[in-house]
JSON list of C-alpha atoms in Angstrom, two decimals:
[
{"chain": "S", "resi": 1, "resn": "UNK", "atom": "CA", "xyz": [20.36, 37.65, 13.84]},
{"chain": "S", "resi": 2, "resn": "UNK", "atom": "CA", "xyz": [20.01, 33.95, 12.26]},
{"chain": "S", "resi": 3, "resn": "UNK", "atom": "CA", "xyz": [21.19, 33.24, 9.20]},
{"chain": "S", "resi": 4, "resn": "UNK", "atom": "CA", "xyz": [21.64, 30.16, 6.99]},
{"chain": "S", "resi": 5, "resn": "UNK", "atom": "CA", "xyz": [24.21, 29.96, 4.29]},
{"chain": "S", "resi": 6, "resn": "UNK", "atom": "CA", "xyz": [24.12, 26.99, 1.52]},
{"chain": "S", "resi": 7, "resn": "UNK", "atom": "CA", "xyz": [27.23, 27.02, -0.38]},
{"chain": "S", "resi": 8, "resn": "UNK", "atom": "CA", "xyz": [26.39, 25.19, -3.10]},
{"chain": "S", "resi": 9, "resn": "UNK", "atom": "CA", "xyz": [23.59, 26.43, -5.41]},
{"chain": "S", "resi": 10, "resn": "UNK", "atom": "CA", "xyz": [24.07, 23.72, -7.51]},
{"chain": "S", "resi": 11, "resn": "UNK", "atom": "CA", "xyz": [25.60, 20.07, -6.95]},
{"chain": "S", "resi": 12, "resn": "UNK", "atom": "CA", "xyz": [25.48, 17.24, -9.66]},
{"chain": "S", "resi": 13, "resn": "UNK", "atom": "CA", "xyz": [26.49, 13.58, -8.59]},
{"chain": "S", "resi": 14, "resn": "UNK", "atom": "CA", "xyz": [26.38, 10.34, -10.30]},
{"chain": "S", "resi": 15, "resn": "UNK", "atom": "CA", "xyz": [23.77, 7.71, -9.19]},
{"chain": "S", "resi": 16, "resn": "UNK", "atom": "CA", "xyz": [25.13, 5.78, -6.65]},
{"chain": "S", "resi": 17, "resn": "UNK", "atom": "CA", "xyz": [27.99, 8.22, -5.65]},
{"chain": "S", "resi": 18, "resn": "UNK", "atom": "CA", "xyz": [27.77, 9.70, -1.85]},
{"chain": "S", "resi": 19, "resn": "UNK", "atom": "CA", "xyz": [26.07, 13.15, -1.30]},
{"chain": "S", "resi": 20, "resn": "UNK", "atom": "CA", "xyz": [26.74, 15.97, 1.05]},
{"chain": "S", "resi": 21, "resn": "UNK", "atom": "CA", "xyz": [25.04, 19.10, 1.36]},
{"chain": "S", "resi": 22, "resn": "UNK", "atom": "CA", "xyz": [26.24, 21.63, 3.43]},
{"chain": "S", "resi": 23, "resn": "UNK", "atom": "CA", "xyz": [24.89, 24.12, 5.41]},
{"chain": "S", "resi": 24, "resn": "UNK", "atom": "CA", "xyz": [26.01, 26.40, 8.11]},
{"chain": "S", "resi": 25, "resn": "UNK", "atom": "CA", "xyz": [24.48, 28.59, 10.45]},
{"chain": "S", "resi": 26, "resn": "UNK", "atom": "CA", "xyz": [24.79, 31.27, 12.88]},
{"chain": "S", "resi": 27, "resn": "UNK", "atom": "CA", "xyz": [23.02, 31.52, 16.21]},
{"chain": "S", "resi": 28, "resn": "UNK", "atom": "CA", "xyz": [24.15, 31.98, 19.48]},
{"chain": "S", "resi": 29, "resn": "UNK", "atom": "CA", "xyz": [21.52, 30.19, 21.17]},
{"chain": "S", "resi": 30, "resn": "UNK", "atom": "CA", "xyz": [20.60, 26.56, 20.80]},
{"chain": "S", "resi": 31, "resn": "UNK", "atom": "CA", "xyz": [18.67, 26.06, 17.42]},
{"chain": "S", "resi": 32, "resn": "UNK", "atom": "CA", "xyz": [16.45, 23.69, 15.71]},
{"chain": "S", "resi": 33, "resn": "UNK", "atom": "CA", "xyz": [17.95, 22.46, 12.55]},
{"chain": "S", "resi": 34, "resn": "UNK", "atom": "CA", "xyz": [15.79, 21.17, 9.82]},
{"chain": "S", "resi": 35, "resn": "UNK", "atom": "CA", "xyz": [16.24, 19.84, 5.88]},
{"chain": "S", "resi": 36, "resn": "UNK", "atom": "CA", "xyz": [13.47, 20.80, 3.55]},
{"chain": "S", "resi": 37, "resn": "UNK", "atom": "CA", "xyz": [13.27, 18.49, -0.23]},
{"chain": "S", "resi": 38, "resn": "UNK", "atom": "CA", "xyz": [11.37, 20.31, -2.90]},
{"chain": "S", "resi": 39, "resn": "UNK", "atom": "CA", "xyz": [10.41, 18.40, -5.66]},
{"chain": "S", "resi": 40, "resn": "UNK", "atom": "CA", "xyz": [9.96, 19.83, -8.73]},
{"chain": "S", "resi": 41, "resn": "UNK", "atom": "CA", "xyz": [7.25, 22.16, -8.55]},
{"chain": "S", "resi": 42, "resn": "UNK", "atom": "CA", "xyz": [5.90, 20.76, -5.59]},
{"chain": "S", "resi": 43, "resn": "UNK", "atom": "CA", "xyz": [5.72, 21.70, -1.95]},
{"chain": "S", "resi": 44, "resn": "UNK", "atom": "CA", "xyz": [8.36, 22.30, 0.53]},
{"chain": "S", "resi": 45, "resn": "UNK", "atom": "CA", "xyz": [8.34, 18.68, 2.48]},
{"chain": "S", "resi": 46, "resn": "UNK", "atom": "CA", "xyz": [10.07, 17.96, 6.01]},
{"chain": "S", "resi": 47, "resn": "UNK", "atom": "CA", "xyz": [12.82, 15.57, 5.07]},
{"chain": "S", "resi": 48, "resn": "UNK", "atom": "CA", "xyz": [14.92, 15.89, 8.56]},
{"chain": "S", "resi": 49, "resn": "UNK", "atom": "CA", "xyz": [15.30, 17.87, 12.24]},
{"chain": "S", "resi": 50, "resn": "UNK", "atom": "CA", "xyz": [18.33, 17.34, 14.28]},
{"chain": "S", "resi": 51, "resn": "UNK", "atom": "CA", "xyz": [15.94, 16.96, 17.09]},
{"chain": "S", "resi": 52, "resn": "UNK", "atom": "CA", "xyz": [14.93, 13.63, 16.42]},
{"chain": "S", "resi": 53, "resn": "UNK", "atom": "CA", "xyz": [17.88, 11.89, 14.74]},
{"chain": "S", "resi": 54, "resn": "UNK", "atom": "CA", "xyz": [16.03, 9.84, 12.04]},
{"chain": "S", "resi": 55, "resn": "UNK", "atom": "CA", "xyz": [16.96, 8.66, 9.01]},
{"chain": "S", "resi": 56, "resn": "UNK", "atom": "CA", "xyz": [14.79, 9.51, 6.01]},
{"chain": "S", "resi": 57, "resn": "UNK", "atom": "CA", "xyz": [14.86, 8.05, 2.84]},
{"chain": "S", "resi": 58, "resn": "UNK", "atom": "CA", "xyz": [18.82, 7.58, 3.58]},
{"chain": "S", "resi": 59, "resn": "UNK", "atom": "CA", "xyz": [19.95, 10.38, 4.34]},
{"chain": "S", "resi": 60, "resn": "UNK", "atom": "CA", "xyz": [21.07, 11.52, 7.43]},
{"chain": "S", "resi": 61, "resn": "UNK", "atom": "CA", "xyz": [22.14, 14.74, 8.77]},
{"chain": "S", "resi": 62, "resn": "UNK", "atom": "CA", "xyz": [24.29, 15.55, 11.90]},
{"chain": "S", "resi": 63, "resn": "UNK", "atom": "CA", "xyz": [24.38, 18.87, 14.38]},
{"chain": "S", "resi": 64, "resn": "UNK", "atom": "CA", "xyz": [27.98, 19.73, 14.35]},
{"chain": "S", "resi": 65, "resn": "UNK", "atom": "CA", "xyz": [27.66, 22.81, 17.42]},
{"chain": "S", "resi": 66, "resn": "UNK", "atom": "CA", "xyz": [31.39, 23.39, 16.90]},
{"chain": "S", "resi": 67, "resn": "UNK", "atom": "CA", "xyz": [31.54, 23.81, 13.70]},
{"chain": "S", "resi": 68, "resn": "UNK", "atom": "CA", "xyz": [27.76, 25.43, 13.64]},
{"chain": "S", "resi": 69, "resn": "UNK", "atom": "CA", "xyz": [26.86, 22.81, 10.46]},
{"chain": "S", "resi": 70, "resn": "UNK", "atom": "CA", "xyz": [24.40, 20.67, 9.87]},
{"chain": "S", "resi": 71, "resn": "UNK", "atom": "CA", "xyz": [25.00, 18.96, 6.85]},
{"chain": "S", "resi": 72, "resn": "UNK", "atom": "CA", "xyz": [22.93, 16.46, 5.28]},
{"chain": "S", "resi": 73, "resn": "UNK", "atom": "CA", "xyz": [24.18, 13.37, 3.86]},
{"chain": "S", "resi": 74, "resn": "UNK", "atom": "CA", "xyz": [23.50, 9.88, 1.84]},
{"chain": "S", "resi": 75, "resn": "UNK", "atom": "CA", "xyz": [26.20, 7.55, 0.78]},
{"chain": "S", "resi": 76, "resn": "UNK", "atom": "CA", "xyz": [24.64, 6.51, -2.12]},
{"chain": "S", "resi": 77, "resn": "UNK", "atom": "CA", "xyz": [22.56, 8.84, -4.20]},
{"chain": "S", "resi": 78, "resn": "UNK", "atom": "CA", "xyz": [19.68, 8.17, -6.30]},
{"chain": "S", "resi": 79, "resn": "UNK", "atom": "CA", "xyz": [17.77, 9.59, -9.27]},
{"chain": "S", "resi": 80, "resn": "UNK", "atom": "CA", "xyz": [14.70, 10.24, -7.31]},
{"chain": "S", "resi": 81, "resn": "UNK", "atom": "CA", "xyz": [16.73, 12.53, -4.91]},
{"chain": "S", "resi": 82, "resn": "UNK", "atom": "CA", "xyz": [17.13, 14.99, -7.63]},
{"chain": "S", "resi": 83, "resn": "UNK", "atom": "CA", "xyz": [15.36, 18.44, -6.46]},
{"chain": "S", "resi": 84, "resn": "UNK", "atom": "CA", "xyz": [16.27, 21.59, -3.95]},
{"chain": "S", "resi": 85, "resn": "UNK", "atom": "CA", "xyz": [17.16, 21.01, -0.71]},
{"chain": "S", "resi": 86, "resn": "UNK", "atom": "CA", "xyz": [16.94, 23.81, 1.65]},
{"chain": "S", "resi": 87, "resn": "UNK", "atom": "CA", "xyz": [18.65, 24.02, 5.18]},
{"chain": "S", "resi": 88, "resn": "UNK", "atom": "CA", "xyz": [16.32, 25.85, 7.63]},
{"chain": "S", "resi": 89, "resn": "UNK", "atom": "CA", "xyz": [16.95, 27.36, 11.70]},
{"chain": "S", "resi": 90, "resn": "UNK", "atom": "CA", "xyz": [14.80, 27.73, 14.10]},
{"chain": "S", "resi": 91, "resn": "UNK", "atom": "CA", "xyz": [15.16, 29.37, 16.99]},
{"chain": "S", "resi": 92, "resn": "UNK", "atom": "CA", "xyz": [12.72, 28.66, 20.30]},
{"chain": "S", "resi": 93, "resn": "UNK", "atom": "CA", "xyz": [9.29, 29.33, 20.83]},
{"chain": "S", "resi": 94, "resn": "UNK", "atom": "CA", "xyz": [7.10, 30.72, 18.08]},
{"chain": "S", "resi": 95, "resn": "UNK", "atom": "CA", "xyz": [10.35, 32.01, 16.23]},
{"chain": "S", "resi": 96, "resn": "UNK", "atom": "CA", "xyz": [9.62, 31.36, 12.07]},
{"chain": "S", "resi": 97, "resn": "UNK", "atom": "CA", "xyz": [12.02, 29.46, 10.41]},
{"chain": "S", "resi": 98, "resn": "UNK", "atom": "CA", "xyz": [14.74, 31.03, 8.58]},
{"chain": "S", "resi": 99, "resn": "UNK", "atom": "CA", "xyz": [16.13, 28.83, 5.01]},
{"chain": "S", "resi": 100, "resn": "UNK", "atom": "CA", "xyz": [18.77, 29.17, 3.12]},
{"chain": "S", "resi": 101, "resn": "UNK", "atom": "CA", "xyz": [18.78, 29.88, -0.69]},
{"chain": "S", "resi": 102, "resn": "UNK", "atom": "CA", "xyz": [19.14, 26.22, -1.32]},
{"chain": "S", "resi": 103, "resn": "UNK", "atom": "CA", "xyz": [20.94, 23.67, -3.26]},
{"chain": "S", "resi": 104, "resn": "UNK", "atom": "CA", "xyz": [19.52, 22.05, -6.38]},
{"chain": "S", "resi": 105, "resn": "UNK", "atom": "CA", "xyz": [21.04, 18.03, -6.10]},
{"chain": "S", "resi": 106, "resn": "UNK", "atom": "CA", "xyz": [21.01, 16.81, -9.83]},
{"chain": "S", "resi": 107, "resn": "UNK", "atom": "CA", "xyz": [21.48, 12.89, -9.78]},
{"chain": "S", "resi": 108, "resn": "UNK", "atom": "CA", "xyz": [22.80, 11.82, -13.19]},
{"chain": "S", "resi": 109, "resn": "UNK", "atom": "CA", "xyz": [22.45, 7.96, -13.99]},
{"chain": "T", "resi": 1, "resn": "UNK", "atom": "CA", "xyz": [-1.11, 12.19, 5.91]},
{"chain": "T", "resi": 2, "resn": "UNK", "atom": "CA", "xyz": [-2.99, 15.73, 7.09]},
{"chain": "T", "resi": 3, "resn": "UNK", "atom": "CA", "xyz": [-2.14, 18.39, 4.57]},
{"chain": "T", "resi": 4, "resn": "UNK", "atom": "CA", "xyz": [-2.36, 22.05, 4.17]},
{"chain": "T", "resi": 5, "resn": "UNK", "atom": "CA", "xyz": [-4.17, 23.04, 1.40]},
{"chain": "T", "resi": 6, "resn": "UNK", "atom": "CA", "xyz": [-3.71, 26.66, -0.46]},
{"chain": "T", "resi": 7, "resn": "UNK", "atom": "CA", "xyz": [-6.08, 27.71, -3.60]},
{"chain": "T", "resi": 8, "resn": "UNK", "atom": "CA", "xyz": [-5.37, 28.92, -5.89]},
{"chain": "T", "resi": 9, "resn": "UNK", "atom": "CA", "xyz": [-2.77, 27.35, -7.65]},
{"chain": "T", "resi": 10, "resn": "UNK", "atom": "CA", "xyz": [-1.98, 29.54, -9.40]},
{"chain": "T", "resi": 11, "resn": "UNK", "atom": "CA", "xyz": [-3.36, 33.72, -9.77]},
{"chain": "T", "resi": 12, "resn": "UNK", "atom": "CA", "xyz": [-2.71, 36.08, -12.63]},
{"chain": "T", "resi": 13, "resn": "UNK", "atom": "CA", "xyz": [-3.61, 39.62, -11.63]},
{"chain": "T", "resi": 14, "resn": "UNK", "atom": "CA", "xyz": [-3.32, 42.91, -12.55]},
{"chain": "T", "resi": 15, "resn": "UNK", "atom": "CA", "xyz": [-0.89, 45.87, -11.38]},
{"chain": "T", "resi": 16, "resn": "UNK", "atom": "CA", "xyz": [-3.05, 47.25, -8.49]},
{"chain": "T", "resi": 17, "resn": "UNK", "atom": "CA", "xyz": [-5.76, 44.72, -8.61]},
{"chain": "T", "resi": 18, "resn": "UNK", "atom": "CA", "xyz": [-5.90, 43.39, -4.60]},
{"chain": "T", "resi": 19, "resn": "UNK", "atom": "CA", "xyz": [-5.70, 39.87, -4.44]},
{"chain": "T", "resi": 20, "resn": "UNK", "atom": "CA", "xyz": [-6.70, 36.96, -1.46]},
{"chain": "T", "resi": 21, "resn": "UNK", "atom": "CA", "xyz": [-4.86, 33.58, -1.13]},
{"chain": "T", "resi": 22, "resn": "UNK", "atom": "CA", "xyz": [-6.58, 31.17, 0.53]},
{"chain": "T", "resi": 23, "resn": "UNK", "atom": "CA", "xyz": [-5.40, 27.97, 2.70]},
{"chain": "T", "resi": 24, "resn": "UNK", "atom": "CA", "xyz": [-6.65, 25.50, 5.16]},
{"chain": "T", "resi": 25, "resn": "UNK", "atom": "CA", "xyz": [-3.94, 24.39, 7.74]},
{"chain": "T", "resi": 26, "resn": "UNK", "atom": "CA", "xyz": [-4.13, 21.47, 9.14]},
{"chain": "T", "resi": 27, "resn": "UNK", "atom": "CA", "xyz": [-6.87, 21.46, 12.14]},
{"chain": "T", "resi": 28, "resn": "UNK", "atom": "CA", "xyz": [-5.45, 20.57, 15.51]},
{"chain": "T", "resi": 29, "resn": "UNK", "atom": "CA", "xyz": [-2.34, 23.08, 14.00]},
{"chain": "T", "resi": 30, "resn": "UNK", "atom": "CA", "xyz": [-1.80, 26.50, 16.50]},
{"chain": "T", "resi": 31, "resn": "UNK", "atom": "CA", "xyz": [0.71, 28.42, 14.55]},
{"chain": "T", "resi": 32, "resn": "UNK", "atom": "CA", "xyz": [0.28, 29.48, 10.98]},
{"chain": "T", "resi": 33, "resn": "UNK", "atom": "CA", "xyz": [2.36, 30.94, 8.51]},
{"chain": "T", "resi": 34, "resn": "UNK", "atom": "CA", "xyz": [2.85, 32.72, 5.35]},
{"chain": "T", "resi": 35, "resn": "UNK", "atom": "CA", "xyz": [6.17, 32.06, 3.14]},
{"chain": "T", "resi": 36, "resn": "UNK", "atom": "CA", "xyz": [7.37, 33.41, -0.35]},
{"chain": "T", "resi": 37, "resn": "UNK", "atom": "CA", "xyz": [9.64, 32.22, -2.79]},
{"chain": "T", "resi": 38, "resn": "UNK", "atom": "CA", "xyz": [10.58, 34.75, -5.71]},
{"chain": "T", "resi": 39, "resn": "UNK", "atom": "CA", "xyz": [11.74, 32.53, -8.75]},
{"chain": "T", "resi": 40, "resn": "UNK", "atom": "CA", "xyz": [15.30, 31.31, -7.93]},
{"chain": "T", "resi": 41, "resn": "UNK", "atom": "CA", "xyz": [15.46, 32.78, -5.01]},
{"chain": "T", "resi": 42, "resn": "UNK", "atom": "CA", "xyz": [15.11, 31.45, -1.53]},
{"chain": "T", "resi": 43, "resn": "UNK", "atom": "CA", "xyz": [11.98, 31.03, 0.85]},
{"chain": "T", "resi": 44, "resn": "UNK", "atom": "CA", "xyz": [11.62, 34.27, 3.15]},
{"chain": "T", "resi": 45, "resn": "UNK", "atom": "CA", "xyz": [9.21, 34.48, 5.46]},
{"chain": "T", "resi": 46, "resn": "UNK", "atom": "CA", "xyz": [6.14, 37.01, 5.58]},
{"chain": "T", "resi": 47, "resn": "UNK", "atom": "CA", "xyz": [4.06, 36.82, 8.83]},
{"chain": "T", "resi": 48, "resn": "UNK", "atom": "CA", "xyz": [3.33, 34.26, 11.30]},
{"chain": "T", "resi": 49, "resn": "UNK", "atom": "CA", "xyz": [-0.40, 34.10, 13.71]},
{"chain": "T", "resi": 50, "resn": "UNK", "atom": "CA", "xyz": [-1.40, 32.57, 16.89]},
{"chain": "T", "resi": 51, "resn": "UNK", "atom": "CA", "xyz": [-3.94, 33.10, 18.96]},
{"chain": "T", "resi": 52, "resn": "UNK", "atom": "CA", "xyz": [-5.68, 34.98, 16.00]},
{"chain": "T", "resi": 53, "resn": "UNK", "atom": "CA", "xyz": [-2.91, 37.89, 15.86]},
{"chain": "T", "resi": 54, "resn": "UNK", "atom": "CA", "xyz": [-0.15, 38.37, 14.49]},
{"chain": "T", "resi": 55, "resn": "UNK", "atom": "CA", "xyz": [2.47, 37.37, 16.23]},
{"chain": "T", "resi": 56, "resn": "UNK", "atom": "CA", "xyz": [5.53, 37.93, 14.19]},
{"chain": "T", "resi": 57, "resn": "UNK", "atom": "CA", "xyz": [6.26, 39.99, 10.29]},
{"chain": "T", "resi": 58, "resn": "UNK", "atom": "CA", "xyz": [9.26, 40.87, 8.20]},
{"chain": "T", "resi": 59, "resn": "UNK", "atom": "CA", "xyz": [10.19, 43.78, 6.57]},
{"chain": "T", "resi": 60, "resn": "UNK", "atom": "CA", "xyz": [8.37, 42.25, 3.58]},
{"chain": "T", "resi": 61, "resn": "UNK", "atom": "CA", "xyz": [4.83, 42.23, 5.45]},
{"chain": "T", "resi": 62, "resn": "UNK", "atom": "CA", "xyz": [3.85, 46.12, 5.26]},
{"chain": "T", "resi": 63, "resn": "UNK", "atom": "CA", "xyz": [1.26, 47.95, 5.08]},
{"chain": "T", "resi": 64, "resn": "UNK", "atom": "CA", "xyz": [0.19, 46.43, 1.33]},
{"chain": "T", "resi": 65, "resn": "UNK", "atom": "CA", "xyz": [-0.22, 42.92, 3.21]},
{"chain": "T", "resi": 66, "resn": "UNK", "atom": "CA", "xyz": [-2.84, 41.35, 5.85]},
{"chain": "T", "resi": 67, "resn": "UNK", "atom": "CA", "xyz": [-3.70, 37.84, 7.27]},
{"chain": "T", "resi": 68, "resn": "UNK", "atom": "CA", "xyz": [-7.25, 36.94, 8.66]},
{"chain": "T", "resi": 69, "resn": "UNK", "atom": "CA", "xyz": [-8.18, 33.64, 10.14]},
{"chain": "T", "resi": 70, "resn": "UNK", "atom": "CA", "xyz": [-12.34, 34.54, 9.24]},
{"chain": "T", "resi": 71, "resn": "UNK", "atom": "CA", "xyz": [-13.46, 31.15, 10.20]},
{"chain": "T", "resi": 72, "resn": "UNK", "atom": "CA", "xyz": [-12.05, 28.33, 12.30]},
{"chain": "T", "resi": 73, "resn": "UNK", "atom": "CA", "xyz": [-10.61, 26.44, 9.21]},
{"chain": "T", "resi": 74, "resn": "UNK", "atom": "CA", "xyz": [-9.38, 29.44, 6.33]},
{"chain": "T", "resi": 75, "resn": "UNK", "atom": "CA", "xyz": [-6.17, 31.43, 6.60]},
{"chain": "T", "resi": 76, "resn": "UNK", "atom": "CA", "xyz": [-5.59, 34.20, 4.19]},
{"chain": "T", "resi": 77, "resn": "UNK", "atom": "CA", "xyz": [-3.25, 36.35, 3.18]},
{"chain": "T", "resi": 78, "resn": "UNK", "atom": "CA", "xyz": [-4.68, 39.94, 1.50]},
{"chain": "T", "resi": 79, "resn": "UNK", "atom": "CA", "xyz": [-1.72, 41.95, -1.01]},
{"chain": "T", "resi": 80, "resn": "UNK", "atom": "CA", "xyz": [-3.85, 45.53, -1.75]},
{"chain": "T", "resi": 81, "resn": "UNK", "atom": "CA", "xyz": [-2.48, 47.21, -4.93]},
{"chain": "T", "resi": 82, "resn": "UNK", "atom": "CA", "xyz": [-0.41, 44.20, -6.20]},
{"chain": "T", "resi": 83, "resn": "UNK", "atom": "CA", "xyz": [3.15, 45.26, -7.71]},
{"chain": "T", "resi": 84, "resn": "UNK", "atom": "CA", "xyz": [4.95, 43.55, -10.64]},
{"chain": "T", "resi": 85, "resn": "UNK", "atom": "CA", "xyz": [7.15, 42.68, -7.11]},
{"chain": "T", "resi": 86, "resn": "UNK", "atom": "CA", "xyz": [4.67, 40.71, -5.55]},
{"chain": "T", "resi": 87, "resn": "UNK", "atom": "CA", "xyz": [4.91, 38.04, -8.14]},
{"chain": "T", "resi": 88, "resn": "UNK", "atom": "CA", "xyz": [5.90, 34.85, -6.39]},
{"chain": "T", "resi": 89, "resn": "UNK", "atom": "CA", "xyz": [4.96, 31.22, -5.14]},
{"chain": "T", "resi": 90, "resn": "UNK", "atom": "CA", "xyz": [3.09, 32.31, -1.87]},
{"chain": "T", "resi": 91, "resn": "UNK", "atom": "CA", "xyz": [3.28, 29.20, 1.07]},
{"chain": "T", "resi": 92, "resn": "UNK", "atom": "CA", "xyz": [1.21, 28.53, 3.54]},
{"chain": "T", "resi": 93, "resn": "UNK", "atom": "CA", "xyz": [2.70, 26.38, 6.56]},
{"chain": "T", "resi": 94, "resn": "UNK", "atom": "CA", "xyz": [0.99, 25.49, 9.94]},
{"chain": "T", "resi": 95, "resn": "UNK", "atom": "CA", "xyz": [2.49, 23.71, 12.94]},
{"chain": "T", "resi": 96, "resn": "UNK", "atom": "CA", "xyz": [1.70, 22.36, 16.38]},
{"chain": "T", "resi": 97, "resn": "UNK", "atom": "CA", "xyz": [3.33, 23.18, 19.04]},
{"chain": "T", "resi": 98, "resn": "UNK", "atom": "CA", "xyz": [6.03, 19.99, 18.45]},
{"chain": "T", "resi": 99, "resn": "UNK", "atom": "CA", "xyz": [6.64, 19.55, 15.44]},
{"chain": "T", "resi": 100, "resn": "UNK", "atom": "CA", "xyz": [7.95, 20.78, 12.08]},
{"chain": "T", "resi": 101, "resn": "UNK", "atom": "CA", "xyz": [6.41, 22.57, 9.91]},
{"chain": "T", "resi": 102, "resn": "UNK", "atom": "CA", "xyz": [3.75, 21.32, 6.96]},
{"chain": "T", "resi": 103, "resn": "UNK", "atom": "CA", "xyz": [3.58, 23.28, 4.13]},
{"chain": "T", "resi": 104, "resn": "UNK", "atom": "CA", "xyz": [1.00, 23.60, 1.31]},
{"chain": "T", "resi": 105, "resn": "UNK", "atom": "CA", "xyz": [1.88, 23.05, -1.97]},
{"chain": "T", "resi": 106, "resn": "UNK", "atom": "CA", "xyz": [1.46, 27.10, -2.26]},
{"chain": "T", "resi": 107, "resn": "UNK", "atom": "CA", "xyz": [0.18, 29.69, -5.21]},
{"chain": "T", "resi": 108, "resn": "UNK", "atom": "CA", "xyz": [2.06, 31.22, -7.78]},
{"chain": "T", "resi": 109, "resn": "UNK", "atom": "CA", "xyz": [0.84, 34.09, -7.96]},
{"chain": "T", "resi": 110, "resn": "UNK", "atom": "CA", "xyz": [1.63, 36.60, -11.39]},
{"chain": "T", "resi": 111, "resn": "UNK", "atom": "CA", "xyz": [1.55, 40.38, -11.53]},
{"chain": "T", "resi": 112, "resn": "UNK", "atom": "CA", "xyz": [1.08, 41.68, -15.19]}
]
């Protein structure tokens, strides 16, 4: 089976300082990889998929097959960015996508 | 932007009461879904329809739960006999058939 695994539940970084946010997966097959932002109290919004290798809002995330991680990234963080960021597979087809628990990216100024 | 729109925003219901959430995907979308999020813990997912039937459910989605697409434009989710459990943010999501997911903005829905 799929899974997703977020290490971090929580992360705090000062504005301006680079941001990574891991996640991991395992799958056997050839998955979709996607980043999820959730503002605070707000809904679940498409921030990245590997698939189409876009930058959004600076950040940037790269499907490592070797090392089965997709990590999302931005070299300098901002204030706005804090909220949860969730990691999500998908597998082919009409397969539902599978999240992690999240991380919750606090941006101090 | 097209959006997928659940109501309500928010429920409070009663131990055993049955309860519907409503939401309107997005229109030219084929695949809908049904998320939950329990307070501080992550999204799972429920059920997902095509084609007007189900075509996938978790362990989550028994008996208690059931989706109906009664119109060309409403997708609902039915929890009979709510449980103190079944409190949650319930999310709707639709997709087509490229694309990511779009998810509503969901209901929190409370069990007393």
């Amino acid at each position: 089976a799929q899974r997703v695994t977020q290490p971090e539940k929580l992360l705090s970084v000062f504005k301006g300082a680079p941001v990574e946010l891991k996640c991991n997966y395992s799958y056997s097959g050839s998955p979709e990889l996607f980043w999820y932002v959730q503002y605070s109290r707000q809904r679940l919004q498409l921030l990245l998929r590997h698939i189409s290798r876009e930058s959004i809002k600076g950040f940037t995330a790269d499907l490592n097959k070797g090392e089965t991680s997709f990590h999302l990234k931005k070299p300098f963080a901002q204030e706005e960015d804090s909220a949860m960021y969730y990691c999500a597979l998908k597998q082919g087809g009409n397969t539902p996508l599978v999240f992690g628990k999240g991380t919750r990216l606090s941006v101090i100024a | 932007e097209p959006e997928v729109t659940q109501t309500p925003s928010h429920q409070v219901t009663q131990m055993g009461q049955e309860v519907i959430l409503r939401c309107v995907p997005i229109s030219n979308h084929l695949y809908f879904y049904w998320y939950r999020q329990i307070l501080g813990q992550k999204v799972e997912f429920l059920v997902s329809f095509y084609n007007n039937e189900i075509s996938e459910k978790s362990e989550i989605f028994d008996d208690q739960f059931s989706v109906e697409r009664p119109d060309g434009s409403n997708f609902t989710l039915k929890i009979r006999s709510t449980k103190l459990e079944d409190s949650a943010m319930y999310f709707c999501a639709s997709r087509d058939s490229d694309y990511g997911y779009t998810f509503g903005s969901g209901t929190r829905l409370t069990v007393v």
